[in-house]
Amino acid sequence: MSTLSTAQSLRTTPEGILWEPSDRWVRGRKGAVTVVDSHRPVLVWEPGAAVPLYAFPREEVREDLLRPARNPPAGTHTGSLVFYDLAVDGELLENAAWTFPAEDLAGHIAFEWSGRTGTGLDHWYEEEEEIFVHPRDPHKRVDALVSSRHVQVEIDGTVVADTHRPVLVFETGLPVRYYIPREDVRLDLFSPTEHSTGCPYKGTAAYWSWNGEAGIPPNVLWSYPDPLPAVAAVKNLLAFYNEAVDITVDGEPQERPETVFNATLRPGTGR
């Protein structure tokens, strides 16, 4: 029996890589060219990585588009043995693909996602649904729940939001995010920015920055104008980074959490 059975269970390689087979049909494209078309993808978590990536059997990859890397990077990805450049429509993408040394993953190739690293394949699909930034983690939940809690948000002593009808988003590994109707937010105190981010669980977010001078980082407020169906309840609602503002819930001040976003949520930095 192949070591890559379709049973859903996490395995660990001697290099510390976690992996498990997936039953999803996954395709990856560069522009209009399909580079990967796989019914047997493998989800891979590298040591210290917060999100997974996919690796694919070689026979489900357009290897004719791969070239041995001209300038393979050092120290990226866990013990990578071989890097490849990707040649598509006259464009050469350096180090867009690689292999892992783990015996369990022999015969598999992984790819960069342009939505996450700025290079690699730019369109990914699970079944017929396009996904963004990185694969969805099957061990992670994202729940958007309508609530009647009293949520207040303050910046430098100014109440910028006050609602009894928030939607609370519970996402594994992150603090609760409080999504607030626009009518309950002092949006006149903020200015829209050109910043946007993509999330495989929620969609594409638009951002606003604080107009005041309280040392608040830019893009502290965001909204999903067209969220994915699983979190449709947050459509056009507004949320603040708990890490950068003061939030009170049912009269109880909330501690500012320490998360992966703290390093970038500093005045003068962008997200």
C-alpha positions as semicolon CSV with decimal commas, in nm:
position;residue;x (nm);y (nm);z (nm)
1;M;0,000;0,000;0,000
2;S;0,120;0,351;-0,078
3;T;0,225;0,562;0,219
4;L;-0,004;0,833;0,079
5;S;-0,338;0,673;0,158
6;T;-0,654;0,878;0,147
7;A;-0,717;0,829;0,518
8;Q;-0,740;1,167;0,690
9;S;-0,469;1,170;0,956
10;L;-0,173;1,393;1,027
11;R;0,171;1,239;0,988
12;T;0,514;1,375;1,081
13;T;0,839;1,338;0,890
14;P;1,182;1,318;1,059
15;E;1,235;1,678;0,940
16;G;0,936;1,793;1,147
17;I;0,700;1,842;0,853
18;L;0,334;1,766;0,920
19;W;0,132;1,636;0,626
20;E;-0,190;1,462;0,536
21;P;-0,365;1,361;0,213
22;S;-0,663;1,562;0,093
23;D;-0,962;1,441;-0,107
24;R;-1,018;1,783;-0,269
25;W;-0,975;1,840;-0,642
26;V;-0,717;2,119;-0,660
27;R;-0,603;2,317;-0,962
28;G;-0,339;2,587;-0,984
29;R;-0,298;2,828;-1,273
30;K;-0,060;3,092;-1,392
31;G;-0,279;3,325;-1,593
32;A;-0,483;3,102;-1,822
33;V;-0,239;2,809;-1,808
34;T;-0,324;2,519;-1,576
35;V;0,002;2,410;-1,413
36;V;-0,145;2,170;-1,154
37;D;-0,457;1,955;-1,184
38;S;-0,469;1,715;-0,891
39;H;-0,714;1,472;-0,734
40;R;-0,447;1,356;-0,487
41;P;-0,301;1,669;-0,325
42;V;-0,120;1,659;0,005
43;L;-0,150;1,931;0,269
44;V;0,187;2,022;0,422
45;W;0,264;2,224;0,737
46;E;0,628;2,326;0,761
47;P;0,776;2,371;1,112
48;G;0,671;2,706;1,258
49;A;0,431;2,783;0,972
50;A;0,086;2,905;1,072
51;V;-0,082;2,797;0,747
52;P;-0,052;2,493;0,522
53;L;0,046;2,461;0,159
54;Y;-0,019;2,194;-0,103
55;A;0,221;1,945;-0,258
56;F;0,121;1,741;-0,563
57;P;0,220;1,410;-0,725
58;R;0,455;1,479;-1,015
59;E;0,222;1,312;-1,262
60;E;-0,043;1,577;-1,185
61;V;0,198;1,867;-1,249
62;R;0,298;2,020;-1,586
63;E;0,663;1,930;-1,542
64;D;0,729;2,043;-1,898
65;L;0,691;2,400;-1,766
66;L;0,953;2,353;-1,493
67;R;1,323;2,429;-1,526
68;P;1,604;2,364;-1,276
69;A;1,631;2,684;-1,071
70;R;1,902;2,923;-1,190
71;N;1,934;3,089;-0,848
72;P;1,799;2,851;-0,584
73;P;1,747;3,023;-0,249
74;A;1,910;2,910;0,072
75;G;1,721;2,851;0,394
76;T;1,370;2,870;0,251
77;H;1,126;2,584;0,306
78;T;1,216;2,285;0,516
79;G;1,524;2,113;0,380
80;S;1,423;2,170;0,020
81;L;1,619;1,944;-0,213
82;V;1,542;2,091;-0,553
83;F;1,397;2,423;-0,666
84;Y;1,240;2,490;-1,004
85;D;1,176;2,798;-1,213
86;L;0,840;2,808;-1,390
87;A;0,826;2,908;-1,758
88;V;0,478;3,018;-1,872
89;D;0,387;3,227;-2,177
90;G;0,738;3,366;-2,212
91;E;0,765;3,458;-1,843
92;L;1,011;3,287;-1,608
93;L;0,914;3,275;-1,240
94;E;1,218;3,196;-1,032
95;N;1,191;2,938;-0,753
96;A;0,818;2,895;-0,804
97;A;0,826;2,525;-0,716
98;W;1,029;2,288;-0,502
99;T;1,050;1,938;-0,355
100;F;1,092;1,827;0,006
101;P;1,364;1,582;0,117
102;A;1,116;1,388;0,333
103;E;1,082;1,028;0,213
104;D;0,706;1,044;0,279
105;L;0,677;1,329;0,027
106;A;0,904;1,184;-0,240
107;G;0,760;1,236;-0,584
108;H;0,567;1,549;-0,482
109;I;0,614;1,911;-0,589
110;A;0,499;2,221;-0,399
111;F;0,431;2,567;-0,544
112;E;0,441;2,926;-0,425
113;W;0,112;3,123;-0,420
114;S;0,139;3,475;-0,560
115;G;-0,131;3,597;-0,322
116;R;0,091;3,510;-0,029
117;T;0,450;3,558;-0,147
118;G;0,411;3,775;-0,457
119;T;0,536;3,502;-0,688
120;G;0,417;3,168;-0,816
121;L;0,071;3,060;-0,934
122;D;-0,196;3,330;-0,922
123;H;-0,523;3,133;-0,938
124;W;-0,610;2,836;-0,719
125;Y;-0,929;2,630;-0,703
126;E;-1,066;2,370;-0,464
127;E;-1,336;2,193;-0,664
128;E;-1,503;2,486;-0,850
129;E;-1,439;2,752;-0,585
130;E;-1,143;2,987;-0,617
131;I;-0,935;3,019;-0,302
132;F;-0,683;3,284;-0,210
133;V;-0,353;3,334;-0,027
134;H;-0,313;2,976;0,101
135;P;-0,507;2,648;0,125
136;R;-0,783;2,625;0,381
137;D;-0,676;2,438;0,692
138;P;-0,915;2,147;0,760
139;H;-0,827;2,170;1,128
140;K;-0,938;2,533;1,153
141;R;-1,288;2,674;1,203
142;V;-1,424;3,017;1,120
143;D;-1,772;3,087;1,262
144;A;-1,963;3,415;1,217
145;L;-2,234;3,440;1,485
146;V;-2,498;3,712;1,516
147;S;-2,495;3,849;1,872
148;S;-2,668;4,102;2,098
149;R;-2,361;4,183;2,309
150;H;-2,288;4,546;2,380
151;V;-1,959;4,629;2,206
152;Q;-1,784;4,964;2,233
153;V;-1,461;5,061;2,060
154;E;-1,246;5,355;2,170
155;I;-0,940;5,520;2,023
156;D;-0,752;5,761;2,246
157;G;-1,063;5,804;2,464
158;T;-1,301;5,867;2,171
159;V;-1,585;5,620;2,123
160;V;-1,566;5,527;1,755
161;A;-1,818;5,241;1,760
162;D;-2,109;5,143;1,986
163;T;-2,345;4,858;1,903
164;H;-2,582;4,598;2,047
165;R;-2,594;4,402;1,720
166;P;-2,245;4,282;1,636
167;V;-2,148;3,970;1,448
168;L;-1,873;3,783;1,631
169;V;-1,620;3,593;1,423
170;F;-1,449;3,305;1,600
171;E;-1,143;3,191;1,406
172;T;-0,911;2,922;1,537
173;G;-0,587;3,073;1,661
174;L;-0,707;3,436;1,656
175;P;-0,894;3,656;1,903
176;V;-1,266;3,715;1,857
177;R;-1,327;3,983;1,596
178;Y;-1,627;4,210;1,648
179;Y;-1,798;4,309;1,322
180;I;-2,017;4,616;1,365
181;P;-2,290;4,768;1,144
182;R;-2,175;5,081;0,965
183;E;-2,452;5,286;1,126
184;D;-2,291;5,212;1,462
185;V;-1,940;5,321;1,361
186;R;-1,808;5,680;1,345
187;L;-1,682;5,622;0,992
188;D;-1,644;5,999;0,950
189;L;-1,336;5,968;1,174
190;F;-1,164;5,737;0,924
191;S;-1,048;5,754;0,563
192;P;-1,055;5,469;0,311
193;T;-0,719;5,343;0,187
194;E;-0,610;5,151;-0,120
195;H;-0,496;4,861;0,095
196;S;-0,663;4,522;0,058
197;T;-0,600;4,168;0,175
198;G;-0,730;3,827;0,077
199;C;-0,839;3,550;0,313
200;P;-0,925;3,194;0,204
201;Y;-1,198;3,180;0,468
202;K;-1,359;3,523;0,436
203;G;-1,273;3,683;0,101
204;T;-1,118;4,020;0,008
205;A;-1,113;4,302;0,263
206;A;-1,114;4,681;0,215
207;Y;-0,953;4,908;0,477
208;W;-0,977;5,247;0,652
209;S;-0,724;5,442;0,856
210;W;-0,780;5,662;1,162
211;N;-0,775;6,035;1,091
212;G;-0,649;6,132;1,434
213;E;-0,300;6,151;1,578
214;A;-0,318;5,890;1,852
215;G;-0,036;5,670;1,722
216;I;-0,281;5,427;1,566
217;P;-0,141;5,211;1,284
218;P;-0,285;5,254;0,936
219;N;-0,553;5,019;0,805
220;V;-0,687;4,952;1,154
221;L;-1,046;4,913;1,032
222;W;-1,169;4,674;0,763
223;S;-1,475;4,528;0,595
224;Y;-1,566;4,246;0,357
225;P;-1,800;4,391;0,091
226;D;-1,847;4,053;-0,073
227;P;-1,757;3,783;0,180
228;L;-1,748;3,412;0,110
229;P;-2,075;3,226;0,183
230;A;-1,950;3,072;0,508
231;V;-1,925;3,419;0,668
232;A;-2,200;3,598;0,476
233;A;-2,322;3,755;0,801
234;V;-2,026;3,998;0,804
235;K;-2,112;4,154;0,466
236;N;-2,034;4,530;0,478
237;L;-1,987;4,523;0,856
238;L;-1,675;4,682;1,005
239;A;-1,411;4,534;1,233
240;F;-1,115;4,676;1,423
241;Y;-0,784;4,518;1,511
242;N;-0,824;4,432;1,881
243;E;-0,448;4,461;1,902
244;A;-0,455;4,838;1,837
245;V;-0,779;4,977;1,987
246;D;-0,967;4,957;2,317
247;I;-1,271;4,728;2,309
248;T;-1,529;4,688;2,585
249;V;-1,780;4,402;2,574
250;D;-2,086;4,410;2,803
251;G;-1,909;4,664;3,021
252;E;-1,589;4,460;3,054
253;P;-1,271;4,603;2,899
254;Q;-1,091;4,350;2,681
255;E;-0,717;4,300;2,697
256;R;-0,532;4,378;2,378
257;P;-0,418;4,039;2,246
258;E;-0,074;3,941;2,125
259;T;-0,107;3,788;1,777
260;V;0,087;3,737;1,456
261;F;-0,035;4,084;1,351
262;N;0,131;4,278;1,633
263;A;0,463;4,308;1,451
264;T;0,303;4,489;1,157
265;L;0,044;4,688;1,354
266;R;0,272;4,976;1,444
267;P;0,229;5,343;1,360
268;G;0,394;5,416;1,030
269;T;0,367;5,061;0,900
270;G;0,116;4,931;0,650
271;R;-0,075;4,608;0,608
